[in-house]
Coordinates of C-alpha atoms and ligand atoms in Angstrom, one line a residue:
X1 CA 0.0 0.0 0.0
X2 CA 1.5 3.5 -1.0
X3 CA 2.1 5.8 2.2
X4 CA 0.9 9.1 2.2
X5 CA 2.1 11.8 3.7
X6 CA 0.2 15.3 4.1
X7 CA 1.2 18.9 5.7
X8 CA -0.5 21.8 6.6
X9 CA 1.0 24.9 6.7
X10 CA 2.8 26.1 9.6
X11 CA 0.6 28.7 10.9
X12 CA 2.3 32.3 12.4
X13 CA 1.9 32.7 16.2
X14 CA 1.1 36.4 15.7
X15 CA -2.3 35.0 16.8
X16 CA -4.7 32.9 18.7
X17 CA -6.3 29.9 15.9
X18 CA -9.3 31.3 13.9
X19 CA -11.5 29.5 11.5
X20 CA -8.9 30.1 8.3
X21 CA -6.6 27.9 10.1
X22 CA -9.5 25.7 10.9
X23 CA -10.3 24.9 7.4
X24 CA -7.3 23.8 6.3
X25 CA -6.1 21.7 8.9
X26 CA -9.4 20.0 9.2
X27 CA -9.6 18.8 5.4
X28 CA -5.7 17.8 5.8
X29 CA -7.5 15.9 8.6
X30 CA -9.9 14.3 6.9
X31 CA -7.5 13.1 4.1
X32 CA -5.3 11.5 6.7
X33 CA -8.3 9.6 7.9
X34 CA -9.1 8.6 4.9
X35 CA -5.7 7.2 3.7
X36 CA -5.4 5.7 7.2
X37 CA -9.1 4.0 7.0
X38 CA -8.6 2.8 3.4
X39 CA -4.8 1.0 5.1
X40 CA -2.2 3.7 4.0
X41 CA 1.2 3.8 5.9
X42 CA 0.0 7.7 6.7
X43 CA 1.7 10.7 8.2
X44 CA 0.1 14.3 8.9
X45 CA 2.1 17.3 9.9
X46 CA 0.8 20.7 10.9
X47 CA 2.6 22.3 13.5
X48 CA 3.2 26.6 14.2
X49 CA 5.6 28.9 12.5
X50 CA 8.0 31.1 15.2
X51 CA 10.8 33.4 14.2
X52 CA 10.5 36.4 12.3
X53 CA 10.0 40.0 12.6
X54 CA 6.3 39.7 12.9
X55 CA 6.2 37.1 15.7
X56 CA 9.2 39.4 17.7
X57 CA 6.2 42.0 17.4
X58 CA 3.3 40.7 18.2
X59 CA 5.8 39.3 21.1
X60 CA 6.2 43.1 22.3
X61 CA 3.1 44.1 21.9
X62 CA 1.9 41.3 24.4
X63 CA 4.7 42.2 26.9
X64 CA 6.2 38.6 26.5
X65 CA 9.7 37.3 25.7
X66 CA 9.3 35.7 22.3
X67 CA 10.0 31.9 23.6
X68 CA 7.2 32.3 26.0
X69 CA 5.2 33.7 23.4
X70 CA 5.9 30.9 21.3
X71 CA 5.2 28.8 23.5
X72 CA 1.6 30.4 24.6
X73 CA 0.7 30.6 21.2
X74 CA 1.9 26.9 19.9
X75 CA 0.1 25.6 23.1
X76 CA -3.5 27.5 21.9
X77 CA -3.1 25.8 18.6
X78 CA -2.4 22.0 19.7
X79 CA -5.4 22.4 22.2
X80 CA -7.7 23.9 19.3
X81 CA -6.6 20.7 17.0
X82 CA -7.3 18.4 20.2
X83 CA -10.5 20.0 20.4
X84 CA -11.5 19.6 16.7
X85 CA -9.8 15.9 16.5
X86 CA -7.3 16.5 14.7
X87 CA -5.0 13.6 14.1
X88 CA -1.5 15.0 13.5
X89 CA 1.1 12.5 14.1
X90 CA 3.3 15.4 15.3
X91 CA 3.6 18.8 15.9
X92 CA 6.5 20.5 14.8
X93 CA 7.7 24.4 16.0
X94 CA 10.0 25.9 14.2
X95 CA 11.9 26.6 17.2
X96 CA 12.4 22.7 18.0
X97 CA 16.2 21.5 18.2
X98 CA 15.7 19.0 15.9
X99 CA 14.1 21.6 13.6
X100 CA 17.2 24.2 13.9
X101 CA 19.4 21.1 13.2
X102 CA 17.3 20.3 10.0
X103 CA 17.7 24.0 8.9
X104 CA 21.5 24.2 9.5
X105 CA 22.6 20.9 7.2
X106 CA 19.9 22.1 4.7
X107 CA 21.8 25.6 4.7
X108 CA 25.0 24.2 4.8
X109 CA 24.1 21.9 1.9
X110 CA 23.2 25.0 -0.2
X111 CA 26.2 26.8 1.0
X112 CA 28.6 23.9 -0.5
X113 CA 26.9 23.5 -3.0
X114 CA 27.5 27.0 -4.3
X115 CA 23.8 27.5 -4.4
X116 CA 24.2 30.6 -2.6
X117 CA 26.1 34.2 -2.7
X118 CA 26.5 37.5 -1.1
X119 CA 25.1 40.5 -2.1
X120 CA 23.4 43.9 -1.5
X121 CA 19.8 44.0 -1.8
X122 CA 17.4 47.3 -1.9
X123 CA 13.7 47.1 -1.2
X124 CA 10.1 47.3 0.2
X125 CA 9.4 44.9 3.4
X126 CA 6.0 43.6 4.1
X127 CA 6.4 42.5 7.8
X128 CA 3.1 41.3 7.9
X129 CA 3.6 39.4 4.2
X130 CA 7.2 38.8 6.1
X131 CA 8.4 39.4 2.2
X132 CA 9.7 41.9 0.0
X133 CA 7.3 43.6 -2.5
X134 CA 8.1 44.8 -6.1
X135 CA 6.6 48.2 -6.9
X136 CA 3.7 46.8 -9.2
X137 CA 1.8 45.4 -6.5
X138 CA 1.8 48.3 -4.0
X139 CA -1.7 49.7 -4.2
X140 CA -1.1 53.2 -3.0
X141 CA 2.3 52.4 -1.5
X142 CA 0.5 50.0 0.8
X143 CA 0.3 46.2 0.5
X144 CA -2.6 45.2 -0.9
X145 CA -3.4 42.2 1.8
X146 CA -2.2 44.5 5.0
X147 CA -2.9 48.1 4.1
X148 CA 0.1 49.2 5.9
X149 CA 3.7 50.9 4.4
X150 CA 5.8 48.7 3.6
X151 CA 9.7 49.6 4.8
X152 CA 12.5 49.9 3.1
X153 CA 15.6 47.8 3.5
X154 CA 19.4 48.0 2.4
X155 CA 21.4 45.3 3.4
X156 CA 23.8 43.5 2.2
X157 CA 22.5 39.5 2.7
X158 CA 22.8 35.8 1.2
X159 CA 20.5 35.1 -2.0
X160 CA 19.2 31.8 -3.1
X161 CA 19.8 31.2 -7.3
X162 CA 16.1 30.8 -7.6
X163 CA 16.6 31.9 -11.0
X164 CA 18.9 28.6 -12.1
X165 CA 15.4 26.1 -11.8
X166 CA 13.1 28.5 -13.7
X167 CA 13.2 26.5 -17.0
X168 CA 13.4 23.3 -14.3
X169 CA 10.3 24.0 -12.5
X170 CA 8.3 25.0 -15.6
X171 CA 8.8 22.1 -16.8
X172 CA 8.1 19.5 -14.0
X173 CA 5.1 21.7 -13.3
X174 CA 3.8 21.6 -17.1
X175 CA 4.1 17.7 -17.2
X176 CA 2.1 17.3 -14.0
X177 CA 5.6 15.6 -12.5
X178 CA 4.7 17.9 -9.6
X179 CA 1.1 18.9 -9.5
X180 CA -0.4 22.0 -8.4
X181 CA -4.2 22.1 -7.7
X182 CA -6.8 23.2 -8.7
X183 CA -6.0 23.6 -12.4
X184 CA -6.2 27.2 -12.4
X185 CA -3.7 27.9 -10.2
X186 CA -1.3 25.7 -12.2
X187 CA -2.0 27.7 -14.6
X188 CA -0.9 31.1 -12.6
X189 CA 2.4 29.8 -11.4
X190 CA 3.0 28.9 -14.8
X191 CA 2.2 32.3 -16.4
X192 CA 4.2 34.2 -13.5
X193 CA 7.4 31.8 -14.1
X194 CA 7.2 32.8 -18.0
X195 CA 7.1 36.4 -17.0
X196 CA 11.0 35.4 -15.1
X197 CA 12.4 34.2 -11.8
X198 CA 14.7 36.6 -9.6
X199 CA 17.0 35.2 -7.1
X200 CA 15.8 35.4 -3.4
X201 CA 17.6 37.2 -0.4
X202 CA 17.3 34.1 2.2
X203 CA 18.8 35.7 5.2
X204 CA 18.7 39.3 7.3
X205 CA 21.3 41.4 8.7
X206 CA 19.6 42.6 11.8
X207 CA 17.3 40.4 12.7
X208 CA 17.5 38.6 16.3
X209 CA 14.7 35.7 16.4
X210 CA 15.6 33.4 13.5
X211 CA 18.4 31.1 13.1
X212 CA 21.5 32.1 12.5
X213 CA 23.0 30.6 9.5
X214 CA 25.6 28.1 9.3
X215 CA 28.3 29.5 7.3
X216 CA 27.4 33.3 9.1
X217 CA 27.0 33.6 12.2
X218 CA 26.3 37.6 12.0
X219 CA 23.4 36.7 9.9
X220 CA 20.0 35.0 10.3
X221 CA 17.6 32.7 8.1
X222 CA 14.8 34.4 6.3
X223 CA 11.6 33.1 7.8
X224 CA 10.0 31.6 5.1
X225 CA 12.6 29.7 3.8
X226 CA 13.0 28.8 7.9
X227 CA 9.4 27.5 7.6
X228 CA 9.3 25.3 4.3
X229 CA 12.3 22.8 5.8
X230 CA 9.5 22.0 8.5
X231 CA 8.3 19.7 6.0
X232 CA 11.7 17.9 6.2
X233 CA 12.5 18.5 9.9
X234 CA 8.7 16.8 10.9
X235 CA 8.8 14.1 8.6
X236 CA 9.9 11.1 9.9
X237 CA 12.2 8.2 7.5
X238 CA 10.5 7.1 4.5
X239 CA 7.8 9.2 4.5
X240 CA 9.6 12.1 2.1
X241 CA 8.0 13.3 0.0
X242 CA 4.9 14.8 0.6
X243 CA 2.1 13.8 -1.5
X244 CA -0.2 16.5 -0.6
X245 CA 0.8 20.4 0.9
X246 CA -2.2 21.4 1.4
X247 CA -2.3 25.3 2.1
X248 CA -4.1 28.6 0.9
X249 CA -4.0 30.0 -2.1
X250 CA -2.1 33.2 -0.6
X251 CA 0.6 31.1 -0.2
X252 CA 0.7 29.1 -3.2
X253 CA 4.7 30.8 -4.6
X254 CA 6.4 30.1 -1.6
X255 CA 5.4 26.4 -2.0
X256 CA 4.8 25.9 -5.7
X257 CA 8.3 27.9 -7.2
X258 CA 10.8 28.3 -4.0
X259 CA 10.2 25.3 -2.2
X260 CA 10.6 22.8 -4.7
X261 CA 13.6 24.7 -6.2
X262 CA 15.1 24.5 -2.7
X263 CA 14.4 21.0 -3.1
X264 CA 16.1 20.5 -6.6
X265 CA 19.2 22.7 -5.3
X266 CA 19.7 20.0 -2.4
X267 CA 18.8 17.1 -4.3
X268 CA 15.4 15.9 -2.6
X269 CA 12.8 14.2 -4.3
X270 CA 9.6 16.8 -5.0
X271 CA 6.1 16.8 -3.5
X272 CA 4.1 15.1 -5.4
X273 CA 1.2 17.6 -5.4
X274 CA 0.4 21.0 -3.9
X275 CA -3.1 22.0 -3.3
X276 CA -4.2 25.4 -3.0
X277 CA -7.4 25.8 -1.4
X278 CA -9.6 29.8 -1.9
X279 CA -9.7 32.2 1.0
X280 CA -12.9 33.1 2.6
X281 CA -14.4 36.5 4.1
X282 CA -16.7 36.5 6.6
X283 CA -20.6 37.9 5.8
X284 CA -18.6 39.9 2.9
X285 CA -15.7 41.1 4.3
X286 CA -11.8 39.8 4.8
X287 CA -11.2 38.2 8.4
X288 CA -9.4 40.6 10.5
X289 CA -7.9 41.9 14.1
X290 CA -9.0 45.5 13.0
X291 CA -12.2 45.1 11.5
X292 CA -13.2 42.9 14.3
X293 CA -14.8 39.6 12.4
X294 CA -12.5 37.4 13.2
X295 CA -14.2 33.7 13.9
X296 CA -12.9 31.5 16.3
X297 CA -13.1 28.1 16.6
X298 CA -15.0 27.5 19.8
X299 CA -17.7 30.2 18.6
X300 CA -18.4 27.1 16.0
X301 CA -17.9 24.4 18.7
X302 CA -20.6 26.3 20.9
X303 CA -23.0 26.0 18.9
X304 CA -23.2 23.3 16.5
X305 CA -20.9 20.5 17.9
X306 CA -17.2 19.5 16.6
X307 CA -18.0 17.3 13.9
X308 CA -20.8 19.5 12.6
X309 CA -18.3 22.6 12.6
X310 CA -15.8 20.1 10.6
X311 CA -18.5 19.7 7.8
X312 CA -19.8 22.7 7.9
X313 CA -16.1 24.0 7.1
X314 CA -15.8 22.0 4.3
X315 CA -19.6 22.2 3.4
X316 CA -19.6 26.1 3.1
X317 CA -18.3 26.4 -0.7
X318 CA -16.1 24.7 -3.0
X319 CA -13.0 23.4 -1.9
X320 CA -10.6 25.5 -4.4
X321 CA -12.3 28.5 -4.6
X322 CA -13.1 31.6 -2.7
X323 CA -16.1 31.9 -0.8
X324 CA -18.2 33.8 1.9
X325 CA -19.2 32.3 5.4
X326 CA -22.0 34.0 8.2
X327 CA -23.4 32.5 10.7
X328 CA -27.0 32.3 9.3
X329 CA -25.4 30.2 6.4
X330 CA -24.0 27.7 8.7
X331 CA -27.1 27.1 10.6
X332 CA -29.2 26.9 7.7
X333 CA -26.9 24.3 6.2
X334 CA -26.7 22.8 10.2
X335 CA -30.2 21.9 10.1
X336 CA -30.7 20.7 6.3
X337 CA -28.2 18.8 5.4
X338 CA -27.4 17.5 9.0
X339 CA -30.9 18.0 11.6
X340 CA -33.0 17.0 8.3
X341 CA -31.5 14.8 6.1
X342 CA -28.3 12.6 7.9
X343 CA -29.5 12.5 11.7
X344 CA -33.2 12.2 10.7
X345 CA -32.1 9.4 8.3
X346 CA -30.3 7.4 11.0
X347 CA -33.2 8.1 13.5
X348 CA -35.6 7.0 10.9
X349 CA -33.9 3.7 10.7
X350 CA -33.2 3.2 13.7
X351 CA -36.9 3.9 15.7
X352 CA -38.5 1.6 12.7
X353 CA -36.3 -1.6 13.5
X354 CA -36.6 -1.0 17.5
X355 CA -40.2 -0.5 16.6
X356 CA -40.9 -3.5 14.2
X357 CA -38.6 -6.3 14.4
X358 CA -37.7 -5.3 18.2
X359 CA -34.0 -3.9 17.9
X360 CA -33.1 -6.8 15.3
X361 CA -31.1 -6.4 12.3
X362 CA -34.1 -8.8 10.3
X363 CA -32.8 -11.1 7.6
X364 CA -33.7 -9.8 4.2
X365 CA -33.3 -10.0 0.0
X366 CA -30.6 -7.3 -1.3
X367 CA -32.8 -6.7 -3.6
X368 CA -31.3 -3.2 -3.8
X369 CA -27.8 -1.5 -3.3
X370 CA -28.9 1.3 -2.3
X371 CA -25.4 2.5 -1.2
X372 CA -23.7 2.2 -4.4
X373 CA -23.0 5.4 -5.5
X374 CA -21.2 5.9 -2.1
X375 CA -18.0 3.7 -3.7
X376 CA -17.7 6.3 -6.2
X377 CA -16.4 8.4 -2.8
X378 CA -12.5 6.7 -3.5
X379 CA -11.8 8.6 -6.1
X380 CA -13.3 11.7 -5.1
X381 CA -10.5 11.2 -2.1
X382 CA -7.9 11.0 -4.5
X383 CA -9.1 14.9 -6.6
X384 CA -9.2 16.3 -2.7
X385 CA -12.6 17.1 -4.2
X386 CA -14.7 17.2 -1.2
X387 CA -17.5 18.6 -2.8
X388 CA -18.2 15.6 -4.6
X389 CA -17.6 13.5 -1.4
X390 CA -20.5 15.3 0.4
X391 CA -22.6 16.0 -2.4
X392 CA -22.4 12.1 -2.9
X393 CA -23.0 11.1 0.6
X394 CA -26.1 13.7 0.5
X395 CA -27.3 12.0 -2.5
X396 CA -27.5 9.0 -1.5
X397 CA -29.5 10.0 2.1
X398 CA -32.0 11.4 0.0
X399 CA -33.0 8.8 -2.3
X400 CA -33.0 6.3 0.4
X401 CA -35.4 8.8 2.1
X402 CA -37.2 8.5 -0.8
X403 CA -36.8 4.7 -0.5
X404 CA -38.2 4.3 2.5
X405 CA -41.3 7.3 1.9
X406 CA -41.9 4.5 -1.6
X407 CA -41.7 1.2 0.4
X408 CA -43.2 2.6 3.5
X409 CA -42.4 0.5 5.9
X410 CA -45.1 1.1 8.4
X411 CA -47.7 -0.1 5.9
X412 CA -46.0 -3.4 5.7
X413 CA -45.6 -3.6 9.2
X414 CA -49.6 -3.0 9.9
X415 CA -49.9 -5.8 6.7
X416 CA -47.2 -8.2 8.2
X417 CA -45.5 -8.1 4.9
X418 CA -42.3 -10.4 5.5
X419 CA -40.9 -7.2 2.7
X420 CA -40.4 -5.5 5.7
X421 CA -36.9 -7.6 6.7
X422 CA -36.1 -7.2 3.7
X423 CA -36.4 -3.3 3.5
X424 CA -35.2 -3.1 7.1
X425 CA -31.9 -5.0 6.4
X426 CA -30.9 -3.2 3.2
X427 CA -31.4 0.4 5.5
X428 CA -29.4 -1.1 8.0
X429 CA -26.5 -2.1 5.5
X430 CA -26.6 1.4 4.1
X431 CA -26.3 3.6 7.3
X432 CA -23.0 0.8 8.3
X433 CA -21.8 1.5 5.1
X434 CA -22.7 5.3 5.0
X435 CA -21.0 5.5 8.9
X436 CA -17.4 4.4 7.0
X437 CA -17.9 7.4 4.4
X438 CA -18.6 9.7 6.9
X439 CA -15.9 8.8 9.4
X440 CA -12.7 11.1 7.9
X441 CA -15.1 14.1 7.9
X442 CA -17.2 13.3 11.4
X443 CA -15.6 10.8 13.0
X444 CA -17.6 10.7 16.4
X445 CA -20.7 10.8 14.4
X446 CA -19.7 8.1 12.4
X447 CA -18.8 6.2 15.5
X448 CA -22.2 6.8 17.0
X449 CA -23.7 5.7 13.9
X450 CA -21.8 2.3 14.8
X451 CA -22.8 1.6 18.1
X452 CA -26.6 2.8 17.0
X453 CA -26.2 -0.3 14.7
X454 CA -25.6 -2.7 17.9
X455 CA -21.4 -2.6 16.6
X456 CA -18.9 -2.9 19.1
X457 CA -15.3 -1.3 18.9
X458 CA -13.9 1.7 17.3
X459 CA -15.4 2.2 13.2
X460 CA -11.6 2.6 12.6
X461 CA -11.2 -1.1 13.0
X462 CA -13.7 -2.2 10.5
X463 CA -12.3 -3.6 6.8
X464 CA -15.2 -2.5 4.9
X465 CA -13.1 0.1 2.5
X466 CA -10.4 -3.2 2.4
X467 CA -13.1 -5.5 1.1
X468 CA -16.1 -4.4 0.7
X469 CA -17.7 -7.0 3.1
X470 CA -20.8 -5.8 5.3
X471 CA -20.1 -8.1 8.8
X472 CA -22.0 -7.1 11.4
X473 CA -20.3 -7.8 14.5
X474 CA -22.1 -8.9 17.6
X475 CA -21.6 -6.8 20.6
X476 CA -19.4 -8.3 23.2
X477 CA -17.7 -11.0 21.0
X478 CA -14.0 -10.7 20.6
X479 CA -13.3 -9.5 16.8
X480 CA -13.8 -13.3 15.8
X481 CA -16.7 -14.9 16.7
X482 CA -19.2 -12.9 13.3
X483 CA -22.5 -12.9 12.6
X484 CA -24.2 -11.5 9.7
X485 CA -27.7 -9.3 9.3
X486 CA -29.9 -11.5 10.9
X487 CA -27.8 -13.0 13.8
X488 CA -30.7 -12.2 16.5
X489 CA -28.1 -10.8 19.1
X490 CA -27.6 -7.7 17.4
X491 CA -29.6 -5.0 18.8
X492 CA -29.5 -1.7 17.6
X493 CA -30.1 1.0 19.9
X494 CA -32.0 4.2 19.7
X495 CA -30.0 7.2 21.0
X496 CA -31.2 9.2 23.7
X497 CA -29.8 12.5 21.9
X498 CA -30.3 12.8 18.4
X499 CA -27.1 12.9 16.3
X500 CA -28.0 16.9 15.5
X501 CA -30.5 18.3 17.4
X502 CA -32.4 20.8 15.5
X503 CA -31.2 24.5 16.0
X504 CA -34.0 27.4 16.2
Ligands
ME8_1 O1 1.5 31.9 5.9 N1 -9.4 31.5 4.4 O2 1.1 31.3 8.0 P1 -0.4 32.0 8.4 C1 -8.8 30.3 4.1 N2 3.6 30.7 8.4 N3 -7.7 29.9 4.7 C2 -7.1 30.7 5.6 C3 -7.7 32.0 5.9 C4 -8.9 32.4 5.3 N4 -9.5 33.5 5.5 N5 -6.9 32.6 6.8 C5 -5.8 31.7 7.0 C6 1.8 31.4 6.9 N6 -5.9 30.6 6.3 C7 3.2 30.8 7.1 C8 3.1 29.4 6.4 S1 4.2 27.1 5.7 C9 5.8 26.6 5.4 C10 4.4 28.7 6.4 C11 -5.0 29.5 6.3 O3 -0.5 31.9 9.8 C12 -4.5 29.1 4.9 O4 -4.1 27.7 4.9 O5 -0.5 33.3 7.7 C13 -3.3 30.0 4.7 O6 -2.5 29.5 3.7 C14 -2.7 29.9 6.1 O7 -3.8 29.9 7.0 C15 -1.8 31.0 6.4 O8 -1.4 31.0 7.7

């Protein structure tokens, strides 16, 4: 089985988590459970980005040494992932030893290399961007994304021969040998390579919090190219390379052009692919400090419940593109496609078999798959397309709400209509196979789902995506001892609390 490996990006701890960070780190999430569920040797990696200018003054303005900023900061993030069930298999800080080390031999490697020179470098700093800006995108003199002046720095400081991979990168990234997602922003990288590559300045003269460089002592590492070995220094043997960075689309240069040129210059393998994912504004406007809009997590916990708020993320608009979230969006999508259609489907099915065949899974004809569009899900997986993945799961709850409206079930009841098992069983088989689809994106729901359906141990365990056998497991036996729909000691249970109570 192929491994897979996915990152997030390091986020700044210039601030507390919000919902931008959110997003991203829950869909890395849910492709991590995925690959894990379907029996991929997997690794995910998100972890908090700490030298730099703009981390030494957000730092000051807190009245806090920037270590115990750091440290503050990185500990808000892991608890917010712990709280939304993140899975990382580690955490990496940029101010780790073992990440320092990393960045040292990776300099030092450039340094020998002759991959880097000296010289004097004149221009406009973006603190907040932490990166130079050419004239042409100054709106005003002011950054477009910050609205602030940028400052001007003379220095004389190491540079990176970007410019030697230009033909390189163009090339790997126009065959797909290194694929940038969605299409369109392949596209973009590709246009602003044609346009030419510059060298890049990769260290500072008087900057304090970063790491020193190797060869230089009087000199630190520019932060960003600091950040992208975190993708090296957290990944454990074997694992290199990535097969998905996921980030923002705001990002997308730094990790489609100078990354994988680093990565050429020191002779690593490439990612395989680099999603960017839109940005979104909140009821209209951008998410930010001064405007005052900006979301955080446990405002989403609060009120609609972890899992909810990880579909709802994902739910909100289409993965790749940009999109608007407010809070009367959410809740209308909270109670339609999860009060309404999921959790009333499971409760549906659920009160009819502790109604009519007394909690039993009944014994019945497959006369009907009614959870076959749900295999189409795989592939969907593979795009990172998780539009299709919940637009197919919401599918296929409605038409088997429609299935049961058509056979109604109550009638045969009333008639004694031995159809009844066999409508029963096949509703039963789809919510255990429709708890498996759900599990990367809701994985406690998912789980309650499984016990609803009288199954015992974690949904993690289960085979199904291996094999695509349905074995209902009876409660209390020991992982061998199976039964199959039918076996009479499988009682499913109705839950005292729906799966999403109904918001007003
Ligand atoms: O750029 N919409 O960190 P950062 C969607 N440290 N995604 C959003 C968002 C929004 N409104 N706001 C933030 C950095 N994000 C560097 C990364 S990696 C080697 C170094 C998400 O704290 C999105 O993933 O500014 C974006 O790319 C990231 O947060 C930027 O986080």
């Amino acid at each position: 089985m192929k491994k897979f490996y996915v990152t997030t990006p390091i986020y700044y701890v210039n601030d507390s988590p919000h919902i931008g960070y959110t997003y991203t780190t829950v869909a890395a999430d849910v492709l991590a459970r995925w690959n894990r569920f379907i029996g991929s040797p997997t690794f995910f990696l998100t972890g908090t980005d700490e030298h730099g200018a703009k981390i030494l003054e957000s730092a000051k303005k807190m009245n806090r040494e920037p270590k115990e900023h750091c440290d503050a900061i990185a500990g808000e993030f892991k608890s917010a992932w712990k709280k939304m069930n993140i899975s990382n298999d580690d955490f990496i800080r940029t101010t780790d030893t073992r990440h320092e080390q990393t960045v040292r031999e990776f300099l030092n490697k450039l340094y020998t290399d002759k991959k880097i020179y000296k010289a004097k470098y004149n221009g406009l700093y973006c603190v907040q961007c932490e990166r130079f800006l050419v004239d042409t995108e100054l709106e005003g003199g002011l950054c477009p994304d910050h609205k602030t002046r940028p400052v001007e720095q003379s220095e004389e400081n190491y540079f990176f021969k970007l410019s030697d991979y230009r033909k390189k990168l163009i090339d790997i990234i126009s065959d797909g040998s290194m694929g940038i997602l969605p299409e369109g922003r392949k596209k973009e990288i590709l246009g602003k390579l044609k346009l030419g590559l510059e060298d890049i300045s990769i260290s500072r003269a008087n900057l304090p919090w970063a790491i020193p460089l190797p060869f230089d002592e009087a000199q630190t590492t520019y932060v960003w190219i600091d950040a992208l070995i975190n993708y090296i220094s957290g990944c454990p043997q074997n694992f290199w390379p990535a097969n998905v960075h996921l980030i923002g689309k705001d990002i997308l240069w730094f990790h489609s052009v100078i990354w994988p040129a680093l990565l050429l210059a020191v002779g690593l393998p490439l990612p395989e692919k680099i999603y960017a994912h839109g940005f979104f504004t909140v009821n209209g406007q951008k998410m930010s400090k001064t405007i005052g809009n900006v979301i955080r997590v446990e405002e989403l916990t609060d009120k609609f419940g972890v899992d909810a708020t990880r579909y709802l993320l994902l739910s909100a608009f289409p993965f790749g593109t940009d999109g608007d979230f407010s809070m009367d969006g959410l809740k209308e999508k909270y109670n339609s496609d999860l009060a309404n259609n999921i959790g009333n489907l499971v409760s549906r099915v659920v009160t009819m078999v502790e109604k009519y065949t007394e909690g039993r899974i009944p014994e019945g004809q497959k006369s009907k798959k009614l959870w076959n569009e749900l295999l189409l899900i795989k592939e969907h997986y593979e795009n990172l397309d998780f539009n299709k993945i919940l637009d197919t799961i919401l599918k296929t709850v409605d038409s088997v709400n429609r299935y049961i409206d058509s056979s109604a079930p109550w009638k045969l009841a009333k008639e004694k209509n031995s159809k009844l098992n066999d409508v029963l069983s096949n509703l039963c088989e789809t919510l255990w196979v429709l708890a498996h689809y759900l599990y990367p994106i809701m994985p406690q729901t998912a789980q309650r789902i499984w016990e609803q359906l009288g199954q015992a141990g974690k949904i993690e365990s289960s085979n199904f995506l291996l094999d695509n056998k349905i074995v209902f497991t009876k409660v209390g036996s020991v992982g061998t001892e199976v039964g199959s729909v039918g076996k009479e000691e499988i009682k499913i249970t109705r839950p005292k609390i729906p799966l999403f109570p109904r918001l007003t």
